[in-house]
Short mmCIF file of C-alpha atoms in Angstrom, two decimals:
data_model
loop_
_atom_site.label_atom_id
_atom_site.label_comp_id
_atom_site.label_asym_id
_atom_site.label_seq_id
_atom_site.Cartn_x
_atom_site.Cartn_y
_atom_site.Cartn_z
CA GLN A 1 233.12 103.61 193.57
CA VAL A 2 234.43 107.17 193.66
CA GLN A 3 231.39 109.41 193.90
CA LEU A 4 230.24 113.00 194.25
CA VAL A 5 226.66 113.77 195.21
CA GLU A 6 225.29 117.32 195.07
CA SER A 7 222.34 118.62 197.03
CA GLY A 8 220.73 121.91 197.96
CA GLY A 9 219.32 123.05 194.66
CA GLY A 10 215.82 124.42 194.27
CA VAL A 11 213.69 127.37 193.22
CA VAL A 12 214.58 130.72 194.76
CA GLN A 13 213.60 134.33 194.14
CA PRO A 14 216.08 136.85 192.75
CA GLY A 15 218.20 138.38 195.49
CA ARG A 16 217.87 135.42 197.80
CA SER A 17 220.51 132.89 198.88
CA LEU A 18 221.11 129.17 198.50
CA ARG A 19 223.86 126.83 199.67
CA LEU A 20 224.87 123.83 197.60
CA SER A 21 226.67 120.83 199.06
CA CYS A 22 228.71 118.11 197.40
CA ALA A 23 229.40 114.95 199.38
CA ALA A 24 232.49 113.00 198.34
CA SER A 25 233.14 109.33 198.91
CA LYS A 26 235.66 106.60 198.14
CA PHE A 27 238.67 108.87 197.61
CA THR A 28 240.92 110.98 199.83
CA PHE A 29 238.95 114.21 199.50
CA ARG A 30 241.48 116.33 201.40
CA ASP A 31 244.16 115.69 198.74
CA TYR A 32 242.38 117.22 195.74
CA GLY A 33 241.36 120.58 194.40
CA MET A 34 237.63 120.81 193.74
CA HIS A 35 235.42 122.81 191.41
CA TRP A 36 231.89 123.97 190.72
CA VAL A 37 230.75 124.06 187.09
CA ARG A 38 227.31 125.12 185.88
CA GLN A 39 225.23 124.57 182.77
CA ALA A 40 222.28 126.81 181.95
CA PRO A 41 219.34 125.05 180.27
CA GLY A 42 220.28 124.10 176.72
CA LYS A 43 223.70 125.77 177.00
CA GLY A 44 227.32 124.75 177.39
CA LEU A 45 229.53 124.27 180.42
CA GLU A 46 230.67 127.26 182.47
CA TRP A 47 233.31 127.00 185.16
CA VAL A 48 232.23 128.77 188.35
CA ALA A 49 234.80 128.34 191.13
CA LEU A 50 237.73 126.30 192.39
CA ILE A 51 239.25 125.62 195.78
CA SER A 52 242.62 124.08 196.52
CA TYR A 53 242.97 121.01 198.70
CA ASP A 54 243.66 123.05 201.84
CA GLU A 55 241.44 126.08 201.08
CA SER A 56 244.52 128.27 200.68
CA HIS A 57 243.54 129.21 197.14
CA LYS A 58 240.13 130.04 195.71
CA ASP A 59 239.22 131.40 192.28
CA TYR A 60 235.91 132.52 190.81
CA THR A 61 234.52 133.40 187.43
CA GLU A 62 233.98 137.14 187.17
CA SER A 63 230.18 137.05 187.15
CA VAL A 64 229.95 135.45 190.60
CA LYS A 65 232.77 137.27 192.41
CA GLY A 66 231.50 138.90 195.58
CA ARG A 67 228.27 136.87 195.48
CA PHE A 68 229.38 133.22 195.62
CA THR A 69 231.76 131.61 198.12
CA ILE A 70 233.34 128.20 197.70
CA SER A 71 234.44 126.30 200.79
CA ARG A 72 235.15 122.78 201.96
CA ASP A 73 235.14 120.66 205.10
CA ASN A 74 237.88 118.05 204.80
CA PHE A 75 236.62 116.25 207.90
CA ARG A 76 233.13 115.86 206.49
CA ASN A 77 234.43 115.23 202.92
CA THR A 78 232.08 117.91 201.67
CA LEU A 79 232.38 120.81 199.24
CA TYR A 80 230.08 123.84 199.46
CA LEU A 81 228.95 126.74 197.31
CA GLN A 82 227.25 129.59 199.13
CA MET A 83 225.30 131.63 196.59
CA ASN A 84 224.05 135.06 197.64
CA SER A 85 222.25 137.80 195.70
CA LEU A 86 221.09 135.27 193.16
CA ARG A 87 220.12 136.47 189.69
CA VAL A 88 217.89 135.00 187.01
CA GLU A 89 221.02 134.33 184.94
CA ASP A 90 222.38 132.03 187.68
CA THR A 91 219.71 129.49 186.73
CA ALA A 92 221.55 126.30 185.83
CA VAL A 93 222.46 122.77 186.76
CA TYR A 94 225.40 123.02 189.15
CA TYR A 95 227.98 120.24 189.09
CA CYS A 96 230.81 119.65 191.52
CA ALA A 97 233.94 118.09 190.06
CA LYS A 98 237.20 116.64 191.32
CA THR A 99 240.57 117.47 189.83
CA PHE A 100 242.37 114.53 188.27
CA SER A 101 245.63 114.68 190.18
CA ASP A 102 246.32 118.24 191.26
CA SER A 103 245.88 119.66 194.72
CA SER A 104 245.81 123.30 193.58
CA GLY A 105 242.86 122.93 191.26
CA TYR A 106 244.35 123.53 187.79
CA ASP A 107 243.87 120.13 186.21
CA ALA A 108 241.32 118.14 184.26
CA PHE A 109 238.14 117.09 186.07
CA ASP A 110 237.95 113.31 186.31
CA ILE A 111 234.91 112.83 188.55
CA TRP A 112 231.65 114.79 188.31
CA GLY A 113 228.53 114.72 190.42
CA GLN A 114 225.10 114.21 188.89
CA GLY A 115 224.26 117.90 189.27
CA THR A 116 221.67 119.88 191.20
CA MET A 117 219.27 122.31 189.54
CA VAL A 118 219.08 125.91 190.71
CA THR A 119 216.21 128.00 189.37
CA VAL A 120 216.13 131.71 190.12
CA SER A 121 212.71 133.11 189.34
CA SER A 122 210.17 135.49 190.77
CA GLU B 1 240.51 135.12 179.41
CA ILE B 2 241.43 132.32 177.03
CA VAL B 3 238.68 131.70 174.49
CA MET B 4 238.23 128.13 173.32
CA THR B 5 236.56 127.70 169.93
CA GLN B 6 235.33 124.33 168.73
CA SER B 7 234.47 123.31 165.20
CA PRO B 8 232.19 122.29 163.73
CA ASP B 9 229.19 123.12 165.91
CA THR B 10 227.48 119.96 164.69
CA LEU B 11 228.98 116.90 163.04
CA SER B 12 226.75 114.26 161.50
CA VAL B 13 228.25 110.81 160.91
CA SER B 14 226.97 107.30 160.44
CA PRO B 15 227.99 104.50 162.81
CA GLY B 16 231.27 103.01 161.66
CA GLU B 17 232.55 106.25 160.17
CA SER B 18 235.30 108.36 161.72
CA ALA B 19 234.75 111.75 163.33
CA THR B 20 237.27 114.54 163.79
CA LEU B 21 236.52 117.38 166.19
CA SER B 22 238.66 120.49 166.50
CA CYS B 23 239.39 122.91 169.31
CA ARG B 24 241.41 126.11 169.09
CA ALA B 25 242.67 128.29 171.93
CA SER B 26 243.05 132.06 171.65
CA GLN B 27 246.55 131.71 173.08
CA SER B 28 248.81 128.81 173.94
CA VAL B 29 247.59 126.49 176.68
CA ASN B 30 250.58 124.17 176.25
CA SER B 31 249.21 120.64 176.72
CA ASN B 32 246.81 121.59 179.50
CA LEU B 33 243.71 120.60 177.61
CA ALA B 34 240.94 118.10 178.29
CA TRP B 35 238.08 116.65 176.26
CA TYR B 36 234.71 115.68 177.75
CA GLN B 37 231.69 113.82 176.43
CA GLN B 38 228.20 114.69 177.62
CA LYS B 39 225.01 112.79 176.87
CA PRO B 40 221.52 114.23 177.48
CA GLY B 41 220.62 114.36 181.15
CA GLN B 42 224.07 113.21 182.24
CA ALA B 43 227.13 114.83 183.73
CA PRO B 44 230.18 115.31 181.52
CA ARG B 45 232.65 112.44 181.35
CA LEU B 46 236.41 112.95 181.06
CA LEU B 47 237.80 111.38 177.88
CA ILE B 48 241.23 112.96 177.40
CA TYR B 49 243.56 114.92 179.67
CA ALA B 50 246.95 116.52 179.06
CA ALA B 51 245.90 116.92 175.42
CA THR B 52 246.60 113.32 174.39
CA ALA B 53 246.22 110.96 177.38
CA GLY B 54 243.18 108.74 177.56
CA ALA B 55 241.27 108.68 180.83
CA THR B 56 240.61 105.39 182.59
CA GLY B 57 238.10 103.21 180.82
CA VAL B 58 237.92 105.27 177.63
CA PRO B 59 237.79 103.06 174.53
CA ALA B 60 240.81 103.01 172.25
CA ARG B 61 238.76 104.42 169.35
CA PHE B 62 239.07 107.82 171.04
CA SER B 63 242.39 109.54 170.37
CA ALA B 64 243.61 113.11 170.57
CA SER B 65 246.45 115.26 169.39
CA GLY B 66 247.75 118.81 169.52
CA SER B 67 249.50 121.29 171.75
CA GLY B 68 249.72 125.05 172.03
CA THR B 69 246.61 126.42 170.34
CA ALA B 70 245.30 123.66 168.06
CA PHE B 71 243.83 120.36 169.24
CA THR B 72 241.93 117.46 167.70
CA LEU B 73 239.78 114.66 169.03
CA THR B 74 239.32 111.72 166.69
CA ILE B 75 236.81 108.92 167.05
CA THR B 76 237.54 106.04 164.71
CA SER B 77 234.54 103.87 163.84
CA VAL B 78 231.90 105.82 165.74
CA GLN B 79 229.56 103.67 167.80
CA SER B 80 225.94 104.47 168.64
CA GLU B 81 226.89 105.24 172.25
CA ASP B 82 229.31 107.96 171.09
CA PHE B 83 226.61 110.40 169.99
CA GLY B 84 226.37 113.41 172.25
CA VAL B 85 228.11 116.73 172.86
CA TYR B 86 231.89 117.05 173.17
CA TYR B 87 233.62 119.88 175.00
CA CYS B 88 237.25 120.91 175.14
CA GLN B 89 238.58 122.68 178.23
CA GLN B 90 241.78 124.52 179.00
CA TYR B 91 243.19 124.48 182.50
CA ASN B 92 246.50 126.17 181.79
CA TYR B 93 245.42 129.67 182.79
CA GLY B 94 242.87 130.97 185.19
CA PRO B 95 240.74 132.25 186.40
CA PRO B 96 238.72 131.48 184.51
CA ILE B 97 239.16 127.91 183.42
CA THR B 98 237.35 127.88 180.09
CA PHE B 99 235.39 125.45 177.96
CA GLY B 100 234.66 125.47 174.27
CA GLN B 101 231.06 125.92 173.18
CA GLY B 102 230.74 122.23 172.34
CA THR B 103 230.44 120.09 169.22
CA ARG B 104 227.30 118.00 168.85
CA LEU B 105 227.98 114.60 167.28
CA ASP B 106 224.79 113.42 165.58
CA ASN B 107 223.73 110.22 163.87
CA LYS B 108 223.43 110.98 160.16
#
């Protein structure tokens, strides 16, 4: 079935970097906008970044601008999140999500990955 | 930034009862609103998109209404598998796309 599988999470010290990946399967990845959403322990959902189907448009939440970069490889059906200058407050489960029907990214999220945990701690 | 506010924070109901969850936007989001259900240790699941449309496979006991700034999710005859946290989300304006803080649906 349609699936997203995240990887790349782990424990990292403040100021260091980490790259998350999200492998997509059983749908035409190149046709859909994609997102990263995070959830700090015991907290609610926070949208992080979006990328349009062709990478022409990217948006970020204010707290990660200049530190995080979203990208995609439509040949490898993979979404990425490069996270630099990590802070303790970036600690969260990071989910990738597919937009329901929109290529730009502004749509509901119909498919979510299982999440990957990122812990930023000294 | 559009602020999404859900009420109540916690709703306690018994199986078989109905539950009504509310979501309010700080400005109009038209019908660009979704509802998600999240159970402990799981990813969110899309229930409703475009304010009132049920996602694939969502039971008919879930229904939604509203447009503009006021939205409602109703669960008629709550089942045991419905307990969890429910989030509304606006995708009309961004960045950022914003979620409500969540409503926890508990077994009374």
